[in-house]
XYZ file of C-alpha atoms in Angstrom:
733
model
C 93.053 100.384 132.734
C 95.934 97.748 132.290
C 97.253 99.276 128.881
C 98.507 102.277 130.350
C 101.067 100.266 132.504
C 102.566 99.026 129.216
C 102.990 102.670 127.547
C 106.412 104.850 127.909
C 105.982 108.134 130.090
C 105.768 110.210 126.679
C 103.165 107.595 125.269
C 101.230 107.514 129.016
C 101.303 111.635 128.960
C 99.872 111.716 125.925
C 97.293 109.108 126.265
C 95.862 110.308 129.395
C 96.489 114.731 128.147
C 93.738 116.432 129.567
C 90.413 117.840 127.467
C 91.097 120.904 124.958
C 93.567 120.723 122.212
C 96.715 118.560 121.961
C 99.486 118.065 119.578
C 101.860 114.656 119.216
C 104.700 114.866 117.499
C 105.447 111.423 117.121
C 109.310 110.379 115.471
C 108.930 106.911 113.203
C 108.486 103.671 115.434
C 107.143 105.534 118.013
C 103.623 103.984 118.413
C 101.386 106.382 117.206
C 98.729 103.991 116.583
C 99.077 102.618 120.077
C 98.746 106.256 121.536
C 95.521 106.812 119.181
C 93.850 104.049 119.898
C 94.423 103.544 123.896
C 93.797 107.182 123.729
C 89.989 106.606 122.274
C 89.425 103.300 124.702
C 90.640 106.000 127.584
C 88.166 108.664 126.720
C 85.691 105.752 126.612
C 86.085 103.710 130.039
C 87.964 106.073 131.595
C 86.434 109.570 130.769
C 82.749 108.792 130.441
C 82.787 110.100 126.589
C 80.183 107.740 124.410
C 81.583 106.038 121.500
C 79.279 108.361 119.315
C 80.931 111.420 120.793
C 84.621 110.429 119.029
C 85.455 111.122 115.361
C 88.680 109.401 114.459
C 89.999 110.157 111.376
C 93.257 108.727 109.207
C 94.145 108.867 105.912
C 93.882 104.902 104.346
C 91.802 102.200 104.788
C 93.975 99.959 105.881
C 94.722 102.228 109.195
C 91.440 102.909 110.008
C 90.656 98.785 109.825
C 93.671 98.666 112.225
C 92.363 101.502 114.560
C 89.230 99.245 114.514
C 90.402 96.327 116.039
C 93.062 97.830 118.534
C 90.065 99.532 120.395
C 87.533 96.664 120.102
C 90.719 94.511 121.630
C 90.453 97.177 124.889
C 87.173 97.385 124.738
C 83.755 95.518 123.953
C 81.912 95.462 121.266
C 79.156 97.289 123.002
C 81.559 99.962 124.504
C 82.417 101.295 121.286
C 79.652 101.248 119.103
C 78.728 104.171 117.343
C 82.418 105.415 117.068
C 82.840 107.602 113.521
C 86.160 105.997 112.905
C 87.723 106.098 108.491
C 89.513 108.107 105.793
C 88.615 112.023 105.627
C 87.296 110.255 102.584
C 85.303 108.464 103.401
C 84.180 109.947 106.462
C 83.215 113.507 104.664
C 80.979 111.109 101.970
C 78.912 109.904 104.805
C 78.417 113.543 106.130
C 77.577 114.591 102.491
C 75.048 111.702 102.345
C 73.431 112.710 105.381
C 73.238 116.711 104.058
C 72.265 116.405 100.498
C 69.824 118.989 100.499
C 72.400 121.723 100.801
C 73.926 120.571 97.943
C 74.169 120.664 94.208
C 73.755 116.735 94.567
C 71.547 113.981 95.020
C 72.032 111.988 98.271
C 72.886 108.971 95.803
C 76.066 111.228 94.065
C 78.433 108.340 92.609
C 82.777 109.596 93.686
C 84.652 109.244 89.825
C 88.164 107.636 90.149
C 90.945 109.249 88.655
C 90.842 107.671 85.153
C 87.278 109.082 85.369
C 88.029 112.746 85.885
C 90.729 112.463 83.745
C 88.522 111.616 80.363
C 86.387 114.169 81.570
C 89.072 116.890 81.338
C 90.138 115.157 77.662
C 86.152 115.927 76.488
C 86.140 119.111 77.543
C 90.197 120.401 75.976
C 88.885 118.842 72.754
C 85.264 120.524 73.153
C 87.254 124.144 74.049
C 89.516 123.567 70.985
C 92.718 123.541 73.178
C 96.436 122.385 72.089
C 95.888 119.041 73.843
C 100.291 118.807 73.387
C 100.130 121.733 74.910
C 97.501 121.567 77.650
C 97.393 117.628 78.562
C 94.736 116.524 80.830
C 96.612 115.089 83.579
C 98.462 118.753 83.978
C 95.504 120.301 83.622
C 93.659 118.240 86.235
C 96.048 118.233 88.435
C 95.876 122.460 88.465
C 92.143 122.036 89.585
C 93.168 119.559 91.903
C 95.610 121.943 93.749
C 92.653 124.666 94.023
C 90.595 122.588 95.131
C 93.408 121.631 98.193
C 93.414 125.538 98.724
C 89.574 125.805 98.400
C 89.487 127.919 94.996
C 86.229 127.713 94.125
C 86.315 127.640 89.707
C 84.933 131.556 89.973
C 88.152 132.123 92.488
C 90.312 130.531 90.796
C 93.767 133.006 90.607
C 94.887 133.688 87.010
C 98.568 135.135 87.118
C 99.178 133.431 83.325
C 97.342 132.485 80.316
C 98.049 129.017 80.913
C 95.869 129.995 84.635
C 93.111 131.283 82.610
C 92.887 127.853 80.034
C 93.050 126.263 83.570
C 90.181 128.331 84.857
C 88.223 127.779 81.359
C 88.155 124.014 81.748
C 87.782 124.193 85.857
C 84.552 125.705 85.718
C 83.400 122.731 82.725
C 84.882 120.179 84.527
C 82.516 120.981 87.785
C 79.543 121.651 85.622
C 80.160 117.440 83.971
C 80.444 116.387 87.407
C 77.326 118.262 88.701
C 75.530 117.046 85.632
C 76.563 113.613 86.559
C 75.770 113.889 89.469
C 79.360 113.084 90.956
C 81.437 114.475 92.852
C 85.773 113.295 93.026
C 87.967 112.688 95.759
C 89.319 116.591 95.702
C 85.264 117.963 96.301
C 84.304 115.364 99.460
C 86.781 117.372 101.117
C 86.035 120.247 99.296
C 82.174 120.251 99.501
C 82.218 118.919 103.434
C 84.296 122.039 104.687
C 82.171 124.883 102.340
C 79.149 122.911 104.269
C 80.546 123.788 108.079
C 81.387 127.116 106.863
C 78.769 128.783 104.928
C 76.237 126.562 107.486
C 76.119 127.142 110.992
C 73.440 124.876 112.237
C 74.870 122.003 110.079
C 78.330 123.530 111.506
C 77.140 123.276 115.097
C 75.930 120.374 114.391
C 78.335 118.456 114.038
C 80.516 120.513 116.411
C 78.664 119.832 119.506
C 78.152 115.643 117.991
C 81.915 115.038 118.365
C 83.296 115.877 120.923
C 86.474 114.484 120.555
C 88.191 114.574 117.128
C 91.488 112.397 117.270
C 94.169 113.219 114.055
C 96.415 110.068 112.873
C 99.359 111.745 110.015
C 98.373 115.287 110.919
C 101.212 116.467 108.673
C 99.545 114.812 105.551
C 96.509 117.337 105.657
C 95.528 119.518 103.089
C 93.894 123.098 102.979
C 90.264 122.039 102.975
C 91.287 118.916 105.370
C 92.676 121.667 107.889
C 89.555 123.915 107.745
C 86.904 121.304 108.029
C 88.701 119.560 110.933
C 88.647 124.140 112.295
C 85.453 123.673 112.013
C 84.309 120.363 113.857
C 86.430 121.962 116.681
C 85.242 125.005 116.811
C 82.908 124.235 119.693
C 84.496 121.441 122.529
C 88.309 122.615 121.193
C 88.904 118.449 122.426
C 91.504 117.858 118.878
C 93.955 115.676 119.604
C 96.217 115.419 116.248
C 99.297 112.835 115.801
C 102.228 113.545 113.195
C 105.244 113.996 112.517
C 106.184 116.932 110.183
C 109.720 115.464 109.171
C 107.372 112.341 107.389
C 105.396 115.103 105.208
C 106.055 113.712 101.719
C 102.854 114.402 99.892
C 102.689 117.832 98.455
C 102.114 116.852 95.238
C 98.774 115.817 96.659
C 97.968 119.088 98.386
C 99.618 118.215 102.493
C 100.830 120.811 103.741
C 102.848 120.093 106.963
C 102.309 123.663 107.894
C 99.214 123.057 109.057
C 101.186 121.527 112.320
C 102.158 125.130 112.333
C 99.072 126.512 112.008
C 97.704 124.407 114.422
C 99.650 125.488 117.171
C 99.123 129.313 115.737
C 95.063 128.424 116.024
C 95.848 126.931 119.283
C 98.097 128.414 121.317
C 96.870 126.617 124.337
C 97.633 122.864 122.616
C 99.857 120.234 125.528
C 102.477 119.143 123.020
C 103.900 115.466 123.887
C 107.049 114.295 121.749
C 107.500 111.222 121.196
C 111.303 109.963 120.564
C 111.716 106.351 121.207
C 111.363 104.102 118.512
C 109.915 100.832 118.592
C 110.989 100.020 115.102
C 114.997 100.539 113.787
C 118.386 100.185 115.403
C 119.911 102.883 116.499
C 122.559 103.031 113.795
C 119.430 103.466 111.433
C 118.068 106.032 113.155
C 121.673 107.814 113.590
C 121.799 108.013 109.845
C 118.173 109.041 109.554
C 118.568 111.984 112.411
C 122.431 113.177 110.331
C 119.488 113.089 107.019
C 116.771 115.244 108.468
C 118.605 117.703 110.765
C 120.111 119.540 107.474
C 116.170 120.096 107.118
C 114.956 124.056 108.047
C 112.046 125.160 110.031
C 111.510 122.096 111.990
C 111.440 120.876 115.485
C 114.172 118.931 116.623
C 113.749 115.399 118.248
C 116.090 112.813 119.021
C 114.759 109.890 118.180
C 116.635 107.169 120.185
C 116.073 103.002 120.315
C 116.988 100.317 123.318
C 117.652 97.634 120.961
C 120.998 98.164 120.664
C 123.138 99.673 117.317
C 122.755 97.415 115.027
C 124.468 96.068 112.417
C 125.989 99.461 110.221
C 124.488 100.524 106.966
C 125.806 99.199 103.438
C 126.695 101.747 101.055
C 126.740 100.372 97.308
C 127.897 102.275 94.365
C 127.173 99.992 90.997
C 128.432 99.994 87.580
C 125.416 100.995 86.027
C 121.570 100.424 86.434
C 121.411 96.740 85.782
C 123.855 96.157 88.033
C 122.211 98.078 90.912
C 119.746 95.827 90.057
C 120.712 92.228 90.070
C 123.161 93.820 93.309
C 119.601 93.905 94.908
C 118.418 90.802 93.786
C 121.309 88.860 94.826
C 121.514 90.065 98.388
C 118.050 89.679 98.730
C 118.426 85.981 98.000
C 121.718 85.467 100.298
C 119.747 86.849 103.162
C 116.869 84.517 102.767
C 119.302 81.401 102.035
C 120.699 82.660 105.575
C 117.751 82.711 106.998
C 118.414 85.896 108.436
C 114.931 87.123 106.660
C 112.279 86.266 105.528
C 111.630 87.226 101.666
C 107.771 89.386 102.422
C 110.722 90.927 105.097
C 112.752 92.545 102.799
C 111.724 95.776 100.525
C 113.254 97.733 97.463
C 112.232 101.676 97.468
C 112.783 103.770 95.477
C 111.534 107.804 93.589
C 109.779 106.909 90.828
C 107.112 103.758 89.737
C 109.390 103.731 85.994
C 112.526 103.001 88.274
C 111.305 99.279 89.022
C 110.985 97.846 85.534
C 114.911 96.891 86.035
C 114.346 95.219 89.461
C 111.578 93.486 88.360
C 113.592 92.095 85.659
C 116.213 91.151 87.425
C 113.679 89.085 89.544
C 112.087 87.385 86.547
C 115.667 86.245 85.521
C 116.222 84.927 88.721
C 112.886 82.956 89.278
C 112.217 85.078 92.445
C 108.643 85.769 93.156
C 108.172 89.731 93.859
C 105.179 92.337 95.192
C 104.398 95.600 93.048
C 102.808 97.961 95.020
C 100.635 101.097 93.480
C 101.829 100.199 89.751
C 98.493 97.778 87.536
C 96.438 97.331 91.070
C 93.396 95.092 90.696
C 90.834 98.362 90.555
C 92.783 99.300 87.671
C 92.140 96.612 85.242
C 89.938 97.224 82.267
C 87.481 94.105 83.510
C 87.142 95.176 87.137
C 86.641 99.179 85.673
C 84.378 98.043 82.826
C 82.023 96.299 85.411
C 81.917 98.757 88.026
C 81.027 101.485 85.402
C 78.190 98.781 84.489
C 77.140 99.301 88.159
C 77.757 102.699 88.625
C 75.103 103.663 85.759
C 72.800 101.979 86.603
C 72.663 103.191 89.938
C 72.971 106.394 88.763
C 72.086 106.919 84.765
C 73.457 110.088 85.196
C 76.862 109.151 85.174
C 78.789 110.808 81.730
C 82.137 109.047 82.742
C 80.500 105.229 83.287
C 78.563 105.753 80.516
C 81.385 106.521 78.169
C 83.016 103.728 79.468
C 80.855 100.804 78.534
C 78.222 102.000 75.639
C 80.317 100.164 73.511
C 81.094 97.278 75.752
C 81.033 94.549 74.702
C 81.032 96.076 71.008
C 77.293 96.783 69.614
C 77.979 99.090 67.230
C 77.790 102.665 68.499
C 80.884 104.105 68.130
C 82.116 108.035 67.883
C 79.813 110.115 65.995
C 76.979 107.843 67.729
C 77.905 108.605 71.489
C 78.439 112.344 70.398
C 74.678 112.249 68.701
C 73.425 110.918 71.687
C 75.324 114.057 73.719
C 73.782 116.518 71.096
C 70.227 115.022 71.413
C 70.741 115.096 75.878
C 71.611 118.755 75.452
C 69.024 119.596 73.154
C 66.011 117.844 75.368
C 68.665 119.526 78.869
C 68.930 115.994 80.157
C 71.587 113.618 80.698
C 72.399 111.140 77.899
C 71.605 108.136 80.413
C 68.105 109.389 80.474
C 68.087 109.083 76.700
C 68.859 105.847 76.352
C 66.451 104.585 79.178
C 63.930 106.413 77.174
C 64.889 104.830 73.523
C 64.023 101.522 75.471
C 61.012 102.097 74.112
C 61.583 101.685 70.487
C 60.439 103.979 67.746
C 57.990 105.068 70.595
C 60.564 106.896 71.884
C 60.866 110.416 70.657
C 64.277 110.608 70.482
C 64.265 107.658 68.161
C 64.154 109.626 64.812
C 67.535 111.936 65.859
C 69.361 108.650 64.804
C 69.866 107.053 61.960
C 67.964 103.151 61.996
C 71.483 102.223 61.562
C 72.813 103.880 65.368
C 69.060 104.049 66.747
C 68.611 100.465 66.990
C 72.216 99.261 68.727
C 71.027 102.149 71.474
C 67.950 101.493 71.800
C 68.896 97.724 72.252
C 70.882 98.763 75.190
C 69.164 100.871 76.717
C 66.442 98.138 77.040
C 68.967 95.810 79.027
C 69.967 99.216 80.846
C 65.693 99.997 81.706
C 65.565 96.559 83.042
C 68.856 96.653 85.113
C 67.439 99.763 86.543
C 64.116 97.957 86.956
C 65.641 95.094 88.734
C 68.297 97.726 90.776
C 65.939 98.216 93.854
C 65.516 94.315 94.907
C 68.346 93.035 94.108
C 71.659 92.386 96.011
C 75.049 93.754 94.220
C 76.262 90.640 93.325
C 73.111 89.832 91.830
C 73.090 92.767 90.063
C 76.476 91.873 88.590
C 75.578 88.300 87.694
C 72.445 89.985 86.130
C 74.901 92.187 83.657
C 77.888 89.931 82.977
C 75.110 86.986 81.816
C 73.005 89.836 79.868
C 75.991 91.262 77.712
C 77.832 87.774 77.483
C 80.872 89.571 79.362
C 82.897 86.563 80.249
C 83.063 85.031 75.862
C 84.231 88.610 75.951
C 86.943 88.627 78.773
C 88.104 84.745 77.616
C 88.852 85.460 73.753
C 91.579 82.057 73.575
C 92.578 79.557 76.179
C 95.341 81.706 77.028
C 96.629 82.782 80.817
C 96.112 86.143 80.136
C 92.110 85.559 79.542
C 91.706 83.683 82.355
C 93.473 85.990 84.695
C 90.769 88.530 82.923
C 88.022 86.199 84.209
C 89.174 85.428 87.631
C 89.921 89.417 88.555
C 86.072 89.354 87.348
C 85.014 86.640 89.941
C 87.316 88.291 92.524
C 85.277 91.426 91.583
C 82.022 89.491 92.330
C 83.344 87.877 95.654
C 84.094 91.240 97.123
C 80.388 92.107 95.972
C 78.905 89.236 97.719
C 80.400 90.749 100.600
C 77.618 93.649 100.765
C 74.872 91.257 100.198
C 73.376 92.925 103.423
C 74.839 96.519 102.706
C 74.102 99.551 99.921
C 74.552 100.035 96.807
C 76.160 103.363 98.069
C 78.715 101.612 100.430
C 80.086 98.952 97.892
C 81.139 101.941 94.894
C 82.180 103.746 97.890
C 84.168 101.754 99.240
C 85.755 100.806 95.726
C 86.404 104.455 94.741
C 88.284 104.859 97.843
C 90.550 102.019 98.166
C 94.418 102.803 98.634
C 97.419 101.490 97.028
C 98.743 100.295 100.552
C 95.202 98.864 100.898
C 95.618 96.355 98.243
C 99.224 95.149 99.789
C 98.811 90.739 100.413
C 100.433 88.825 102.591
C 102.154 86.703 100.492
C 105.747 85.913 101.252
C 108.334 87.683 98.968
C 109.715 90.896 98.645
C 107.641 94.404 98.383
C 108.383 96.704 95.437
C 107.360 100.099 95.980
C 108.058 104.303 96.135
C 108.865 105.701 98.681
C 106.091 107.622 98.649
C 103.872 103.740 99.124
C 106.332 103.409 101.641
C 105.258 105.710 104.332
C 103.530 103.775 107.450
C 105.250 100.477 106.548
C 108.192 98.847 108.366
C 110.517 95.810 107.049
C 113.172 94.156 108.580
C 115.992 94.489 105.253
C 115.400 98.104 103.206
C 117.035 98.287 99.949
C 117.091 102.219 98.701
C 118.323 102.489 95.046
C 118.920 105.152 93.079
C 120.462 107.968 95.252
C 122.399 109.666 92.611
C 121.416 113.477 91.867
C 118.426 114.153 90.012
C 116.494 111.122 91.015
C 116.827 111.479 95.253
C 116.572 114.063 95.021
C 114.428 114.778 92.083
C 115.725 117.161 89.260
C 112.225 118.612 89.377
C 112.966 119.685 92.633
C 116.405 121.430 92.209
C 114.981 124.818 91.728
C 112.273 124.462 93.838
C 113.410 124.858 98.099
C 109.816 123.721 98.956
C 110.204 120.612 97.384
C 113.971 119.876 98.272
C 113.006 120.116 101.638
C 110.507 117.232 100.964
C 112.942 115.086 98.806
C 114.947 115.241 101.954
C 112.086 114.615 104.551
C 111.051 111.192 101.345
C 114.858 110.075 102.270
C 114.158 109.973 105.976
C 110.773 108.344 105.434
C 112.544 105.728 103.438
C 115.819 105.520 105.982
C 113.425 104.914 108.657
C 111.120 102.556 107.049
C 114.301 99.632 107.724
C 113.916 97.968 110.905
C 117.682 95.627 111.077
C 119.445 95.857 108.023
C 119.508 99.516 105.582
C 121.226 99.377 102.023
C 121.631 102.596 100.265
C 122.759 102.255 96.301
C 123.684 104.448 93.670
C 124.579 103.751 90.177
C 127.479 105.621 88.159
C 126.066 105.149 84.908
C 122.119 105.022 84.035
C 120.812 104.437 80.030
C 118.278 105.568 78.560
C 116.690 104.985 75.213
C 120.193 103.265 73.965
C 122.274 105.962 75.458
C 124.233 105.618 79.217
C 125.124 108.803 81.185
C 126.693 109.464 83.782
C 125.902 110.189 87.396
C 126.501 111.701 90.537
C 125.615 110.728 93.818
C 123.251 111.990 95.558
C 123.823 115.662 97.745
C 121.655 113.634 100.844
C 124.692 111.244 101.735
C 126.681 113.396 102.439
C 124.664 113.902 105.569
C 124.411 110.052 106.638
C 127.193 110.398 109.057
C 130.342 108.455 107.267
C 131.124 106.149 110.463
C 127.869 104.265 109.989
C 128.696 103.346 106.705
C 130.467 100.273 105.280
C 130.965 98.946 102.022
C 133.017 99.747 98.841
C 132.392 102.342 95.714
C 133.167 101.377 92.381
C 136.831 102.179 92.882
C 137.224 99.978 95.892
C 137.901 102.954 98.198
C 135.972 101.892 101.558
C 132.185 103.978 101.739
C 133.379 105.617 105.165
C 135.641 108.735 102.770
C 132.309 109.125 100.992
C 132.265 113.163 100.780
C 131.053 115.751 97.895
C 133.362 118.711 97.503
C 131.241 120.168 95.328
C 129.902 123.319 96.490
C 127.289 123.972 94.067
C 125.061 120.840 95.009
C 125.332 123.346 98.817
C 126.835 119.704 101.272
C 129.879 120.341 103.197
C 132.758 118.628 102.242
C 135.217 116.629 104.391
C 138.844 117.807 103.749
C 140.486 114.635 104.634
C 138.086 112.696 102.106
C 139.963 109.935 100.248
C 136.960 110.145 97.796
C 136.858 113.276 95.578
C 134.675 113.604 92.660
C 134.634 115.655 90.036
C 132.710 118.528 89.595
C 130.095 118.390 87.022
C 130.311 120.629 83.790
C 129.580 124.105 84.191
C 127.024 125.996 82.169
C 128.641 128.851 79.648
C 127.265 131.600 80.152
C 123.711 133.136 78.014
C 123.050 136.360 77.497
C 119.383 136.737 77.041
C 116.545 133.684 76.324
C 116.374 132.371 73.157
C 113.372 129.880 74.291
C 109.681 130.995 75.078
C 106.572 129.134 76.082
C 104.452 126.934 73.396
C 108.388 126.745 71.328
C 108.385 123.975 69.402
C 112.157 122.154 69.777
C 114.493 119.027 68.569
C 116.625 117.221 71.060
C 119.347 115.151 69.387
C 118.058 112.145 71.278
C 114.621 113.174 72.795
C 113.006 114.082 69.380
C 110.566 116.767 68.845
C 108.849 118.548 72.342
C 107.171 121.748 73.408
C 108.562 124.699 75.859
C 106.665 124.430 78.898
C 108.474 127.147 80.797
C 112.249 129.220 80.258
C 114.590 130.600 82.569
C 117.618 132.346 83.038
C 119.506 131.203 85.950
C 123.555 130.597 87.522
C 124.685 132.371 83.459
C 122.221 129.827 81.933
C 119.157 129.491 80.713
C 116.575 126.490 81.697
C 114.108 125.012 79.847
C 111.646 122.954 80.705
C 110.392 120.526 77.597
C 107.455 118.153 77.262
C 108.814 115.921 75.023
C 106.427 113.443 72.605
C 109.574 110.166 73.524
C 109.431 110.853 77.703
C 107.984 113.712 79.154
C 108.567 116.621 81.115
C 112.529 117.400 80.800
C 114.322 120.368 82.718
C 117.705 121.063 80.293
C 120.396 123.290 80.312
C 120.283 125.541 76.902
C 123.615 125.454 76.556
C 124.016 121.764 77.398
C 121.092 120.244 74.840
C 121.560 122.050 71.713
C 117.901 122.437 71.732
C 116.921 123.021 67.851
C 113.471 125.613 67.141
C 111.181 124.428 64.480
């Protein structure tokens, strides 16, 4: 066990902890992956635990592969054979396929991706004659997802408002559609597995007995369904080893609940708690800045991060004239860092609050003729041609896959329009079967009893496509994934459809198809289930390449990564923290944690940037510095504001922003304009209104606050906006 000698005292305490529940509160850069992997190796090599008795779960395929590689580097392949190591979703998928007899599904169920899910919700909205402007598919699906994360099924969805009633109606139909398609969404993987354990004591005991040791990475990002599942799995042996940090919980919008750390301590009062506070990533100045920000958070376990890397350089604060200047400052500074050989391009990262903020930064890189990597935007698996080919394979694998059929039934165009597709659905409903099964039967042409249900003009293309579909189904059992792939591409003449001309765009599309084929080649000895499952579970971070170029990514996508030089842009109130968090204390706390996560990604250099004004639809709006900047110790900052005053004098005296002020500050910002008092609400949910700049919109919510009426409006042009009625000059239509 030589590897134990390389651990610091706290890491060693965690790795060698006795049986029973263990909570490791691991600060950023404190070696949590090392602790997790060495805990696995220690259990096998020192405690005599069999590898198949160990379950280790994390959140991304990239993290799972890293853990697997590290464990195997310490032990022989034979010693690690049988460890159940993977993401929550992939492990749940494996369990559900084994236990499909207990589910309303068959074992070859497919996993619908985000587009599939939203497409189904859109069709339900249309069938229920709902106003798709007032009830957007993405919003309704988000509500359904949150309900699933909290383990609320369609029948027990809580109703407090009329919108809740609408969500419930859509939720009920949505779940019926999934089951009819023999499909699950990402949330179902967790919910079905959790309920399987709750409702089937025999199944629960089977897995609780098998997995004597359960290890959990990024525990602070678990939701209620995941926590319930972990409790069930640990119910017998109670050997659950959780590593996480509530200060890095930033996925509330995905259902993550940092309070699960508190629940763990309540449910396992005898748990050993180990703090990992020594940071191996960052210089001390960066850590002190991070501590200044996070120490202002409420209801948290205090930690003191420390590093033996020395103080390092101070943090550079830069206030640009506008958002264009902000972007060019970032690109020019990165160019200087690279030219002076202080950093490689790939060691630099630009982080922002929302994906939309990448546009100006991308333009600045393009103007400078410098390459960059964009994370989380147009992912490989989100490209049209890639999704088309995956949909074809999914449909062959599972003819009940309604979402896949809807995507490709007329790709390439074969004369099957919306009216014909609607008739196909109607015929399937009348026959109590699926559209896919009707198509397979139509392969027989006029011999099919369904042929006369369609006009001659519609029946022929349906029968032709049904014939191809039936031939693929017949060949699938003996074909590898790549053989089926090639057969489909040839039969539908997909290359001619994709490569429309000699343009680079057409070539790129075909290259994407070939890249997907290369991936299929890796599954020549594996099943179709595994191929489709792994594609469906790919995360944004798994798509990051090794190209030596600066990385552009959101603060959410940055968690778990590290870079030599980090630029955090958009440090304006309303951006960081986001304006949507102003009225929600829990969301404001998460915004603070998000800023903390961004700071702690930096190893050597940290740049904090804001713009005095930002453009929008031809206008420029003055901005105010983020309230979180007040919490960065002034003695750690260097640089100048747009006025030329040093950043060390930075402080905000705006009491409405809830921050302490420095009495002797030489730079005091003007207070934002005060709202005029209002006597009563003018607006209500559903009102159609008009704004001078944003155009027409529909009121989603309205409430009185601080002597003003705060109105949340969904605009056609710019999406959701939160406005003060006294300033917005809204016109009721």
